XYZ file of C-alpha atoms in Angstrom:
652
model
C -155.255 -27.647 53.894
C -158.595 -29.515 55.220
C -157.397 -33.504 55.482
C -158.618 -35.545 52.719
C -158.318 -39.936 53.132
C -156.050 -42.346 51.743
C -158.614 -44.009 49.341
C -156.935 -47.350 50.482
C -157.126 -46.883 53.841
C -160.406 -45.844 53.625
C -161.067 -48.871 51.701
C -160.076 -50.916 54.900
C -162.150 -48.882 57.052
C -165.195 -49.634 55.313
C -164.597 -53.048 54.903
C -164.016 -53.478 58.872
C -167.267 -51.424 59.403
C -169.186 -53.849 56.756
C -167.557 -57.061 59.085
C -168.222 -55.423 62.385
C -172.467 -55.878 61.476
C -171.513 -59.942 61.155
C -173.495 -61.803 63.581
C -170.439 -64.287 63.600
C -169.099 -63.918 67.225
C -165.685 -65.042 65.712
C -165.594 -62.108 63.220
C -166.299 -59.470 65.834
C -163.847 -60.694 68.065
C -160.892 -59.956 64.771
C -162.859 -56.551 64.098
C -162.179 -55.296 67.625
C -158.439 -56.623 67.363
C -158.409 -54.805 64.684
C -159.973 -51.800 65.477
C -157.672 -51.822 68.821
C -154.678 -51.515 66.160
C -156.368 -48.660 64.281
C -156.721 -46.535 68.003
C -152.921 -46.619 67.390
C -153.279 -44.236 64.254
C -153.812 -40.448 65.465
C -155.513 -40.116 62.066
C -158.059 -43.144 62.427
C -160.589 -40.699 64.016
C -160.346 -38.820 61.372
C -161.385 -41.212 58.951
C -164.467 -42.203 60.864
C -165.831 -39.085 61.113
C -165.473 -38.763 57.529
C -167.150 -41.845 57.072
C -170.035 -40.447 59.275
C -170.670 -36.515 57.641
C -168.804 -37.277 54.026
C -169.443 -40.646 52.549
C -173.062 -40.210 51.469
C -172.381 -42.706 49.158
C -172.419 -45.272 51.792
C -175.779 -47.021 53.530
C -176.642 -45.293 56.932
C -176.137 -48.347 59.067
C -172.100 -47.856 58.422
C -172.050 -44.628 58.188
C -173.491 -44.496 61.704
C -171.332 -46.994 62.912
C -168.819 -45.093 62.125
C -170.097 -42.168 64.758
C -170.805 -44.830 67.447
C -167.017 -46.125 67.012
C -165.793 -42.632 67.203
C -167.987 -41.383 70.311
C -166.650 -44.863 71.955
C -163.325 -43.399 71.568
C -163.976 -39.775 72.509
C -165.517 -41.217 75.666
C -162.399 -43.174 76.208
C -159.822 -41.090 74.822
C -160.902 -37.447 74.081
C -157.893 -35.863 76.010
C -155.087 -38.050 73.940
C -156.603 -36.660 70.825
C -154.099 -34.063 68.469
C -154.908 -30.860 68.441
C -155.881 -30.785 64.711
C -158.235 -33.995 64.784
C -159.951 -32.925 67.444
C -160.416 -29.535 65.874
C -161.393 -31.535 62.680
C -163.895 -33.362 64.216
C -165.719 -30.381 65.739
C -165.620 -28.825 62.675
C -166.918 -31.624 60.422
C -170.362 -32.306 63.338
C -170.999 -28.665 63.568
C -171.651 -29.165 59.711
C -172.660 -32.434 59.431
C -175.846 -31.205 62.057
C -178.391 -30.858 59.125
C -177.209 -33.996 57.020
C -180.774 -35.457 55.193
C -181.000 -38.586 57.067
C -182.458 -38.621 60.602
C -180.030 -41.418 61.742
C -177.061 -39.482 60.896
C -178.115 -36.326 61.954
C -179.027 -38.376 65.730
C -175.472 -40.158 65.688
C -174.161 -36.181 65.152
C -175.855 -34.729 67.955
C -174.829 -37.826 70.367
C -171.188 -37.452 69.345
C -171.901 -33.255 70.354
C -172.929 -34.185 73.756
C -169.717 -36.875 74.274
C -167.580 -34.089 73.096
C -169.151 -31.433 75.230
C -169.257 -33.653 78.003
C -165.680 -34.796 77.920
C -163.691 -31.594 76.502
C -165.591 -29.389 78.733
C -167.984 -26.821 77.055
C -165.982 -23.598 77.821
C -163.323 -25.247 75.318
C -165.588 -25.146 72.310
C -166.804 -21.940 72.601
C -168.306 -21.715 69.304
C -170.610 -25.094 69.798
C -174.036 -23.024 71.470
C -173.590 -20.017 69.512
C -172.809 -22.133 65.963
C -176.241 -24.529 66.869
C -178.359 -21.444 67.884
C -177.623 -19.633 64.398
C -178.206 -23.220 62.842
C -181.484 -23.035 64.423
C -183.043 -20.009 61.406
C -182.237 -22.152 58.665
C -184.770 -22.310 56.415
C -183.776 -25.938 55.726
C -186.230 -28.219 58.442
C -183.510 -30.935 58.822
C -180.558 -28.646 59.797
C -183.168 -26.899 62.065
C -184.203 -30.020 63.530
C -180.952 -31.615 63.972
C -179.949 -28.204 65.425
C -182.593 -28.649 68.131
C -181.738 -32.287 68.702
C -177.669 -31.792 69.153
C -178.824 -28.829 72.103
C -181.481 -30.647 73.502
C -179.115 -33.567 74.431
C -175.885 -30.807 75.399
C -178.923 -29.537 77.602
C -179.126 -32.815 79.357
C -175.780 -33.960 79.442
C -174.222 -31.067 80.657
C -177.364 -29.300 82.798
C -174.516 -27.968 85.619
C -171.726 -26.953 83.293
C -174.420 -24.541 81.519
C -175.224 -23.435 85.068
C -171.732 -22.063 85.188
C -170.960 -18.668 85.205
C -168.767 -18.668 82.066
C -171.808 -19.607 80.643
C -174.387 -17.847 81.946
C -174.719 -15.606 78.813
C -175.118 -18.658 76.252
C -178.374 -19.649 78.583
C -179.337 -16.322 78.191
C -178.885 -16.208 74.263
C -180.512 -19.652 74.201
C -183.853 -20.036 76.396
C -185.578 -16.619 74.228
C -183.938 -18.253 70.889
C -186.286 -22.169 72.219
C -189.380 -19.477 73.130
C -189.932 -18.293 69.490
C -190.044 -22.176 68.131
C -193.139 -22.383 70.077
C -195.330 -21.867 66.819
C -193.010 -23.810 64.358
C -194.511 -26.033 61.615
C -193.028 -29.183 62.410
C -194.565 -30.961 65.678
C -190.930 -32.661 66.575
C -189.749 -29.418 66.858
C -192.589 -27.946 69.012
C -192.454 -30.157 70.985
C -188.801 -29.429 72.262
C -190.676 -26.268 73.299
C -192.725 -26.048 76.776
C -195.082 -23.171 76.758
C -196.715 -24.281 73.173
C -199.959 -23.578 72.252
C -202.409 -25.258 74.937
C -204.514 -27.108 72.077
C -201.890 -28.398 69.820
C -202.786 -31.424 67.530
C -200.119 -33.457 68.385
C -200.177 -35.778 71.283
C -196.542 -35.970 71.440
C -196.513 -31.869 71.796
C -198.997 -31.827 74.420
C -197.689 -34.864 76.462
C -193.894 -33.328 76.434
C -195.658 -30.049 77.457
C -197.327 -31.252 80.557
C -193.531 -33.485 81.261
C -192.101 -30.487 81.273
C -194.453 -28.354 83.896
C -194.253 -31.147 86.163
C -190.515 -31.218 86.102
C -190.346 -27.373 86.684
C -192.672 -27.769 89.429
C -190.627 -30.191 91.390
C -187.387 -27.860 91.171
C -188.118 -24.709 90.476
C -191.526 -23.812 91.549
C -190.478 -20.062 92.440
C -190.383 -19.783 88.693
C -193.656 -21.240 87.860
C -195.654 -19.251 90.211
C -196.247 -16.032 88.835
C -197.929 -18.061 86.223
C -199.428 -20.206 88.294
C -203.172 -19.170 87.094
C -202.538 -20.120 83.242
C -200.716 -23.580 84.445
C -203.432 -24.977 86.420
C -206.442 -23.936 83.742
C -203.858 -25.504 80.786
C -203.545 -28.981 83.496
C -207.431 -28.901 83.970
C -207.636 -28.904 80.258
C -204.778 -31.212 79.884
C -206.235 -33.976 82.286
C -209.229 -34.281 80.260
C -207.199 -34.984 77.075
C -208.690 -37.137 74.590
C -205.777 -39.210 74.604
C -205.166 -41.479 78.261
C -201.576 -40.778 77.473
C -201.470 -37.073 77.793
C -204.055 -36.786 80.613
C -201.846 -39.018 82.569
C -199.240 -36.487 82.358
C -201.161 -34.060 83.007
C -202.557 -35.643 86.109
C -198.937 -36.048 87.472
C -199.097 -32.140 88.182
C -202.082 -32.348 90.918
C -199.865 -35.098 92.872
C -196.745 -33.179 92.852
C -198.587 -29.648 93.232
C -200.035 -31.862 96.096
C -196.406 -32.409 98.097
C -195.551 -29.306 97.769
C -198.424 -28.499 100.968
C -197.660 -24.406 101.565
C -197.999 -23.781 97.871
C -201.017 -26.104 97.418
C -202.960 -24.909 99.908
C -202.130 -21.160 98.807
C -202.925 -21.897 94.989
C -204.876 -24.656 94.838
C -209.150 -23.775 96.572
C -210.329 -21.443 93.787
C -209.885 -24.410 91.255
C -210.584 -27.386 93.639
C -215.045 -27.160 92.359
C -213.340 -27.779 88.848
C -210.651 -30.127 89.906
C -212.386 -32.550 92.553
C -214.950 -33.509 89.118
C -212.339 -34.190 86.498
C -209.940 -36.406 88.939
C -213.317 -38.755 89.847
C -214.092 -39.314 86.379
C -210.500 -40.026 85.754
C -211.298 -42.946 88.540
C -212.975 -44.773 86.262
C -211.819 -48.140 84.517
C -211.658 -47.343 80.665
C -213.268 -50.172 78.275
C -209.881 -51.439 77.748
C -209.099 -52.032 80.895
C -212.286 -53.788 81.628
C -210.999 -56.011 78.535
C -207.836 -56.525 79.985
C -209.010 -57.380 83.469
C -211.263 -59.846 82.155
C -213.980 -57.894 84.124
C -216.755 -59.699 82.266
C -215.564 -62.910 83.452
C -216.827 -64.025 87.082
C -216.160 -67.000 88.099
C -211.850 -67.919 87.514
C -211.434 -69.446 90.619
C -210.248 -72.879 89.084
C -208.124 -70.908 86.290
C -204.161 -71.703 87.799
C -201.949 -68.737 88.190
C -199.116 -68.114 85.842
C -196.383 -67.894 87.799
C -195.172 -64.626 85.919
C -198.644 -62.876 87.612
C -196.929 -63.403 90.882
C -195.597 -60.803 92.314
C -191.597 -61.194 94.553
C -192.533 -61.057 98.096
C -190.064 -59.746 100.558
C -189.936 -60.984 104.144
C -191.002 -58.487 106.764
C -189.412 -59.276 109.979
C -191.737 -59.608 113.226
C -189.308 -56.881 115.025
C -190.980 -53.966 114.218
C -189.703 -50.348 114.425
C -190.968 -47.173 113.644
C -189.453 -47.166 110.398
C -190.480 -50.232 109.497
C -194.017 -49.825 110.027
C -193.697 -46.953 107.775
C -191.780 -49.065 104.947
C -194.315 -51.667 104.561
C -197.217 -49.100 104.555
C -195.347 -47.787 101.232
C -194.503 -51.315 99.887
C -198.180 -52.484 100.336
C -200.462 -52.498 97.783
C -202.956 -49.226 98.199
C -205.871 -51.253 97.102
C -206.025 -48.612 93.662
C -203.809 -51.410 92.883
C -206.374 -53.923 92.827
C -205.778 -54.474 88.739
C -202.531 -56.256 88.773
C -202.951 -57.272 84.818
C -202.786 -53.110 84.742
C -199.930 -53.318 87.401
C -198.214 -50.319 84.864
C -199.337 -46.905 86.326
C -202.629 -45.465 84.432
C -205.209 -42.872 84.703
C -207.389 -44.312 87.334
C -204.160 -45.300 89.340
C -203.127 -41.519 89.216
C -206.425 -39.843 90.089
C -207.381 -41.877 92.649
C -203.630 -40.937 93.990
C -204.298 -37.159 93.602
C -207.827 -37.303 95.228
C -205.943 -39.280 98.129
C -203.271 -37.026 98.213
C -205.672 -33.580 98.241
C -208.194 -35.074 100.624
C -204.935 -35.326 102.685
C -203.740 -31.733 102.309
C -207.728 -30.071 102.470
C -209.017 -32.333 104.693
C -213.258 -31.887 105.583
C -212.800 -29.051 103.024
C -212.726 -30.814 100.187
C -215.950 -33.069 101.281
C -218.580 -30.686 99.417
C -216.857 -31.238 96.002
C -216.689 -34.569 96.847
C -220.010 -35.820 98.164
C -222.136 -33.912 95.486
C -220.448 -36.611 92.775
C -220.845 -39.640 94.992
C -224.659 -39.453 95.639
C -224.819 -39.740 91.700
C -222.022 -42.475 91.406
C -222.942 -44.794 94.452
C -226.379 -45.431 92.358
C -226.107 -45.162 88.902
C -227.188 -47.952 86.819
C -223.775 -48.862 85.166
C -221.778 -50.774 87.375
C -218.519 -48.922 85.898
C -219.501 -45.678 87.294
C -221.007 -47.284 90.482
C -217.425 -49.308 91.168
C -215.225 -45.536 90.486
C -217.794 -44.152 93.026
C -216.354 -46.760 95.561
C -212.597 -46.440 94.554
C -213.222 -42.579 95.872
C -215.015 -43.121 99.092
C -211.640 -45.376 100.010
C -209.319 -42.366 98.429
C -210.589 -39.922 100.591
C -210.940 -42.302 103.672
C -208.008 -41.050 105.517
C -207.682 -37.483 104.485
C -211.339 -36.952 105.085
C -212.473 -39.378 108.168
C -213.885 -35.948 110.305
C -215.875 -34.897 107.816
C -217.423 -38.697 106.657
C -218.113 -39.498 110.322
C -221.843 -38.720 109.862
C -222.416 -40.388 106.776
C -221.030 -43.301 107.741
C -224.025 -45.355 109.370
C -225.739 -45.334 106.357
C -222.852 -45.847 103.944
C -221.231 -48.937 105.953
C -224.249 -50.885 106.122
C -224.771 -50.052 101.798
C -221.015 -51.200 101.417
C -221.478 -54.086 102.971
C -224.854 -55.616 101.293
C -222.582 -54.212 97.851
C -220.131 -56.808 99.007
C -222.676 -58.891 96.871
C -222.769 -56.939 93.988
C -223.074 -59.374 90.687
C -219.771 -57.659 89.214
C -216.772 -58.858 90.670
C -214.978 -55.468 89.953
C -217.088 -53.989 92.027
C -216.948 -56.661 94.775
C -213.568 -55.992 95.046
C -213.263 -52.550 95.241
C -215.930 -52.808 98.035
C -213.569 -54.626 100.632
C -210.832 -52.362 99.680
C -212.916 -49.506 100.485
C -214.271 -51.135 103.820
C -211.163 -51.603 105.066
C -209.941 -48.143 104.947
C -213.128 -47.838 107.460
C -212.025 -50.432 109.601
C -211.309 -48.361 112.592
C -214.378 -46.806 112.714
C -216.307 -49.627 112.484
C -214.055 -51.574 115.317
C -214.744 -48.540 117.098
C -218.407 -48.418 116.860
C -218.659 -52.138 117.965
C -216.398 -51.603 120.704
C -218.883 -48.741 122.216
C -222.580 -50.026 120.835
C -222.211 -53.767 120.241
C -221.233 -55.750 117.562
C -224.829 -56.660 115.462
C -224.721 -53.342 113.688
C -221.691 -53.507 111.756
C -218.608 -55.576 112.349
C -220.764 -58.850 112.231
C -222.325 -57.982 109.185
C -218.917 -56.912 107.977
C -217.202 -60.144 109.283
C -219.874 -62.018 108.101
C -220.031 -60.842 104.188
C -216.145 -60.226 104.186
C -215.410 -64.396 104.872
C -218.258 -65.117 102.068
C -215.951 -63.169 100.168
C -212.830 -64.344 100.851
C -214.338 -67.780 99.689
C -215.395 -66.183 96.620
C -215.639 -67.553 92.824
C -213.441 -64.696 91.792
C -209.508 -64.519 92.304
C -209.439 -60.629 92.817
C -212.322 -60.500 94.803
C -210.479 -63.610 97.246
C -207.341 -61.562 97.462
C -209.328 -58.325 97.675
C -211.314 -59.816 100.916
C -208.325 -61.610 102.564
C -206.545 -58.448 102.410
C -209.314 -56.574 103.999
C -210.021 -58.808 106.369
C -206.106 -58.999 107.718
C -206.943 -55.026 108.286
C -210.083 -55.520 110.228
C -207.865 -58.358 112.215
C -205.343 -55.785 113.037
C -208.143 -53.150 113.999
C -210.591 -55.552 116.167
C -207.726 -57.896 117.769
C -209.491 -59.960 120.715
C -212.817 -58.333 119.656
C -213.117 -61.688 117.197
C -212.647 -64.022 119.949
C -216.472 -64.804 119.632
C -216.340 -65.906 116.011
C -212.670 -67.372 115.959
C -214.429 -71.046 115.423
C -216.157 -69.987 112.216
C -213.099 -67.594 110.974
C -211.263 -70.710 111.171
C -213.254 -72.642 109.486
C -213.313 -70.164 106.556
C -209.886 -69.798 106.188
C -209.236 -73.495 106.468
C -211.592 -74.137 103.638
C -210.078 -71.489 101.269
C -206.908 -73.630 101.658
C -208.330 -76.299 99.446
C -209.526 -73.571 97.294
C -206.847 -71.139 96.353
C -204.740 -71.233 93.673
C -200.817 -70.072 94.293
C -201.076 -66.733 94.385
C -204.084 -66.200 96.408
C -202.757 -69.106 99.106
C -199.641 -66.446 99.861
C -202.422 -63.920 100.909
C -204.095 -66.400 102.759
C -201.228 -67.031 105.595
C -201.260 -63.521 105.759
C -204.756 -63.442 106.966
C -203.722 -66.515 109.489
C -200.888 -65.188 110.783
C -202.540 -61.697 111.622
C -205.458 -63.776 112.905
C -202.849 -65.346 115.065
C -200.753 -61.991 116.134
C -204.199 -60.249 116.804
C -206.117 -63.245 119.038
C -203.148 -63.974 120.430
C -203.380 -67.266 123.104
C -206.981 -66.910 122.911
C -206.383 -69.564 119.840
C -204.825 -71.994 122.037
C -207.713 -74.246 122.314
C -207.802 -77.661 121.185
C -210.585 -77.965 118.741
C -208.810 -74.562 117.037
C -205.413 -76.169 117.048
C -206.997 -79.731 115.310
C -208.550 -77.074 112.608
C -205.507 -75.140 111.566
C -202.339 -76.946 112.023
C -203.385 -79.842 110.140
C -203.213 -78.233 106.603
C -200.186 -75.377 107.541
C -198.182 -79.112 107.957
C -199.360 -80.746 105.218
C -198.367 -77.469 103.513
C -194.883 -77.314 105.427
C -194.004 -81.051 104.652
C -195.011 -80.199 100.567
C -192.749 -77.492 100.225
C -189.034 -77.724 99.636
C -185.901 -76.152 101.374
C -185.281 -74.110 98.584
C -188.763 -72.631 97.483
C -189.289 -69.230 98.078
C -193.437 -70.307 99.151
C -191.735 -71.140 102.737
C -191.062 -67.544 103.452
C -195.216 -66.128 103.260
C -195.828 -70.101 105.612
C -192.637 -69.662 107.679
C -193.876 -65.878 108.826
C -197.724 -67.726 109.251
C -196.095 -70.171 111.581
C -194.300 -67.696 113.161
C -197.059 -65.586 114.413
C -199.095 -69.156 115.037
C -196.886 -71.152 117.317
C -196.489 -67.658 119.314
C -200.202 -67.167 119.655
C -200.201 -70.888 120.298
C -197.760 -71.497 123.130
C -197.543 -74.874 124.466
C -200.201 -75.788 121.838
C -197.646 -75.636 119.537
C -195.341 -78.829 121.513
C -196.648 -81.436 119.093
C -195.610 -79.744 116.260
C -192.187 -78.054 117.334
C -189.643 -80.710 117.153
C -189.679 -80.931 112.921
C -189.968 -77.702 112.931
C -187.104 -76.644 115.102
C -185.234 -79.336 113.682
C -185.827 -77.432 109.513
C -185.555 -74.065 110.773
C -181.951 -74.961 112.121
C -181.286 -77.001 109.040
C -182.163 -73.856 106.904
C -179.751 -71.583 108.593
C -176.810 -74.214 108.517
C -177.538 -74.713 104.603
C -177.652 -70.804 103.809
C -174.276 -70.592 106.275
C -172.442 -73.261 104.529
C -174.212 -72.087 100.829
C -171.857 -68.445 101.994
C -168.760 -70.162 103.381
C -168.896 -71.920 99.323
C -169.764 -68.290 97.444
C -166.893 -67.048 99.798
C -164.153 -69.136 98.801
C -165.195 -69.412 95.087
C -166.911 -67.047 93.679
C -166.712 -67.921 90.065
C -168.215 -71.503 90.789
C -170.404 -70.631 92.958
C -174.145 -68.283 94.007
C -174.050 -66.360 96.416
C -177.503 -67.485 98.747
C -180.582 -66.140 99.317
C -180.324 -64.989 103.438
C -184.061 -64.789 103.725
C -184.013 -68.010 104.171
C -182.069 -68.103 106.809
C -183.523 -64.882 108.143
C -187.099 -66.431 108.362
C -185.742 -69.812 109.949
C -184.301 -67.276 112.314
C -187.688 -65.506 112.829
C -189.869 -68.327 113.368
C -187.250 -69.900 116.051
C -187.930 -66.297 117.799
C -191.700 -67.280 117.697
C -190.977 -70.499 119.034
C -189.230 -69.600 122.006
C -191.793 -66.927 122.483
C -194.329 -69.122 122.334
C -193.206 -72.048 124.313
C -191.304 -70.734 127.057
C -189.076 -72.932 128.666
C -190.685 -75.901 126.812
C -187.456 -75.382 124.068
C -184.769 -76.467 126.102
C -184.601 -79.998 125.386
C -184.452 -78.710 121.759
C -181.903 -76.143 122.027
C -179.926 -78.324 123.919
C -179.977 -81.271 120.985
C -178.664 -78.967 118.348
C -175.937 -76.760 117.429
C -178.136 -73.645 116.936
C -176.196 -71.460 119.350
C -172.644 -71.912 117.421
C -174.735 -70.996 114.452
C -176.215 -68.317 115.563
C -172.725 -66.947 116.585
C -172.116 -67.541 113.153
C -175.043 -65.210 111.593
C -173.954 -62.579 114.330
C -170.358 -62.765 112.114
């Protein structure tokens, strides 16, 4: 006989399920006493899986409940379960799948996939053959709920269905999805993958393009004999009407793009279509002109919030191979000059594809390329004009062979566009001339420096003293890069660099005044003890102290100042003596503090944080940089302290 309730139990059980949805803290804590008694009961499952497929007369809320309560239990105790109520309760989903409410039919399919998961599919060998027939009902809500229980057994248990016990239900299963392709109801095309190419539904075509891209990162031996179709359905895709779908669909190009063999084998019959419909993808949408205030020039005395400010990690001054390569990933790309659209977008993911291809194809992608630009670099909307500079900097690196000859004439233009009215575009511009750096160092290096790095240097401080807060970060970011590249090439100007920087410290606002000891500190690390004069020393110091002296122990502004100082009192050597002793004396202070802060979290760690290291790890750094720097001259300090005990101590 099929088990039927004890009306009075069940009673109970719905009043619990009713208490449970309390917001009283001190009523949940006696329902889960009490439903800890009911796990007792062999038969309590039993009930709440009635609850869940039978008692329609109940609101949905409980009802699911009831199927969230049971899956917590099947999760927790599936293999204690009788025979008979776990049979029941197979039974009772299997025909619960189709109930009329989308809630219950969800909370059906989740409880499937806890089941299969836990009890092992090969154990409920009727499950994929009892949701496949379910799958020709006439009735949309069975067939829907059919689709949703298999698409989540298909996630959950991806290697048991690899198995070869069930090999054959994969092979009943996969032709069954195919024919679905042209159903009526978008949710359930879009469980599909090769659906028709110009469905109306955004959902349909978005899931579509998900899908591709996932096949192409693991199985790519399956995809290829269709290879063809894929890319012209992706070139239509990545045009979508809708941002949401083309973004999908522009995923494909940058993972088609790693894959290097197959790229290069598939890709150059479709790059003269391709190369067009990634640049206008470059280009910022009228929403996100909106959102990045582009209309507004002048913000430079708006303060930062400090949510807009972005963790920064410390990067230690011992370098190593892999390092170097780390903080090339962590930094921002420059496509990343729209932090208000820090999410991933469009313009973000073509300008990664065209970087990636140029990368892959090299010179050979430089026709496709250079026939857009002349029409971008001088169009009359600054929009197009601004994407136009976005993908000279893309293809900088993959393409610098090919863009050797144009670049005489196209440094000098970036450089006067440096004063382009649009701030947008100003900022894009020092990205972009930055990825040219080398060049240009090189060109000065062999021919002088009037032609381009002292126009460069020249426009690039005016920048970095801009009205604009992207265009200041934008410029001292570009100019750290052209630091790196020229090194003791600046020598000549270092008074006037100097006296740029030093005025953009009254200037900045937080966020921008983290960028800004970049810049020094490079300045510092690429000059080197050419900055050890005195009129240099009088200029810089003065404000890093008053900076120093404003800042306390624990604010996480001392790491960006404590790297600056770093690189300075190396560079500076014994031009650093008037300043060491307060700073030894903090740096020393911040290690013992983060030491003790650990012995604390060690002892008790209920009462107590554990500390942040980098603290100590910086103090640590910029004691390197003083010893570097002055020699001998940090005896008499090391001798006054206890920093060698402590150190022993880190070394622990």
């Amino acid at each position: 006989m099929t088990w039927q309730p004890d009306s009075s139990g069940l009673e109970q059980i719905i009043q619990l399920l009713k208490e449970s949805q309390s917001p009283d803290t001190e009523i949940q804590r006696m329902v889960q006493q009490k439903l800890e008694q009911l796990n007792q009961y062999p038969d309590f499952n039993n009930y709440l899986i009635f609850v869940l497929t039978k008692l329609t007369t109940e609101d949905e809320p409980t009802r699911s409940l009831a199927g969230l309560i049971l899956k917590n239990n099947v999760r927790a105790h599936y293999t204690n379960f009788p025979q008979t109520v776990a049979e029941f309760i197979k039974q009772e989903c299997l025909k619960a799948v189709g109930d009329s409410s989308a809630l219950i039919r969800a909370t059906v399919g989740i409880l499937i996939t806890t089941i299969a998961s836990k009890g092992d599919l090969t154990s409920w060998q009727e499950l994929l053959p009892s949701l496949c027939q379910l799958l020709d009902s006439e009735n949309y809500n069975t067939c829907e709920g059919s689709f949703g229980a298999l698409q989540k057994v298909c996630e959950d248990c991806s290697e048991q269905l690899e198995s070869p016990q069930l090999q054959k239900s994969l092979e009943v299963m996969i032709p069954k999805f195919l024919q679905f392709f042209n159903h009526s109801s978008p949710k359930i095309r879009k469980q599909g993958l090769f659906t028709l190419a110009n469905d109306e539904n955004v959902e349909v075509r978005k899931n579509v393009c998900r899908a591709l891209v996932m096949l192409q990162e693991v199985r790519m031996d399956k995809l290829k004999p269709h290879m063809s179709n894929i890319i012209e359905y992706m070139l239509l895709r990545t045009q979508d009407n809708d941002e949401t779908v083309a973004l999908e669909a522009c995923e494909f190009w940058l993972t088609l793009a790693e894959q290097t063999a197959d790229c290069k084998e598939i890709l150059p019959p479709f790059l003269p279509r391709l190369i067009p419909i990634l640049i206008n993808g470059m280009k910022y949408s009228e929403v996100d002109v909106i959102l990045l205030k582009g209309d507004i020039e002048e913000d430079e005395m708006i303060p930062d919030k400090e949510e807009d400010i972005r963790p920064r990690f410390h990067k230690s001054k011992v370098h190593s191979m892999q390092n170097d390569v780390q903080n090339q990933e962590d930094e921002d790309d420059g496509m990343d000059d729209d932090d208000s659209l820090s999410d991933w977008n469009l313009r973000k993911c073509s300008a990664a594809g065209l970087d990636i291809l140029a990368n892959v194809f090299h010179d050979e992608l430089l026709p496709n390329v250079l026939e857009k630009l002349n029409e971008l670099l001088f169009h009359q909307d600054w929009v197009s004009r601004e994407s136009g500079i976005l993908v000279l900097g893309a293809i900088a690196e993959g393409c610098m062979n090919g863009m050797l000859p144009h670049l005489p004439k196209l440094v000098p233009f970036l450089t006067e566009t440096l004063n382009d009215k649009k701030a947008l575009v100003r900022s894009i511009t020092c990205w972009t001339l930055s990825r040219y750096a080398h060049w240009i160092v090189t060109q000065s290096q062999q021919n002088g420096h009037d032609a381009y790095l002292k126009p460069l240097m020249n426009e690039l401080l005016k920048r970095i003293l801009d009205s604009n807060k992207r265009v200041q970060e934008a410029a001292c970011s570009a100019f750290a890069t052209l630091e790196e590249e020229a090194c003791t090439e600046l020598v000549p100007y270092l008074h006037f660099i100097l006296q740029t920087l030093v005025y953009a410290f009254n200037k900045y606002q937080h966020k921008n005044l983290l960028i800004l000891y970049d810049a020094i500190g490079t300045l510092a690390d690429s000059v080197g003890n050419h900055m050890n004069k005195q009129e240099y020393i009088q200029m810089i110091m003065p404000p890093l102290i008053e900076k120093w002296n404003s800042l306390r122990d624990e604010d996480k502004d001392l790491f960006p100042l404590l790297e600056c100082l770093s690189s300075v009192a190396t560079a500076l050597q014994t031009g650093f003596l008037p300043y060491c002793e307060p700073v030894f004396r903090r740096c020393v202070g911040l290690v013992q503090n983060t030491l003790a802060q650990n012995l604390s979290y060690m002892q008790n760690q209920e009462k107590f944080d554990p500390p942040d290291k980098d603290f100590m790890i910086v103090a640590l750094d910029l004691l390197s940089g003083l010893a570097e720097g002055l020699g001998s001259g940090i005896e008499q300090l090391v001798q006054s302290s206890n920093i060698l005990p402590l150190m022993y101590e880190c070394m622990q």
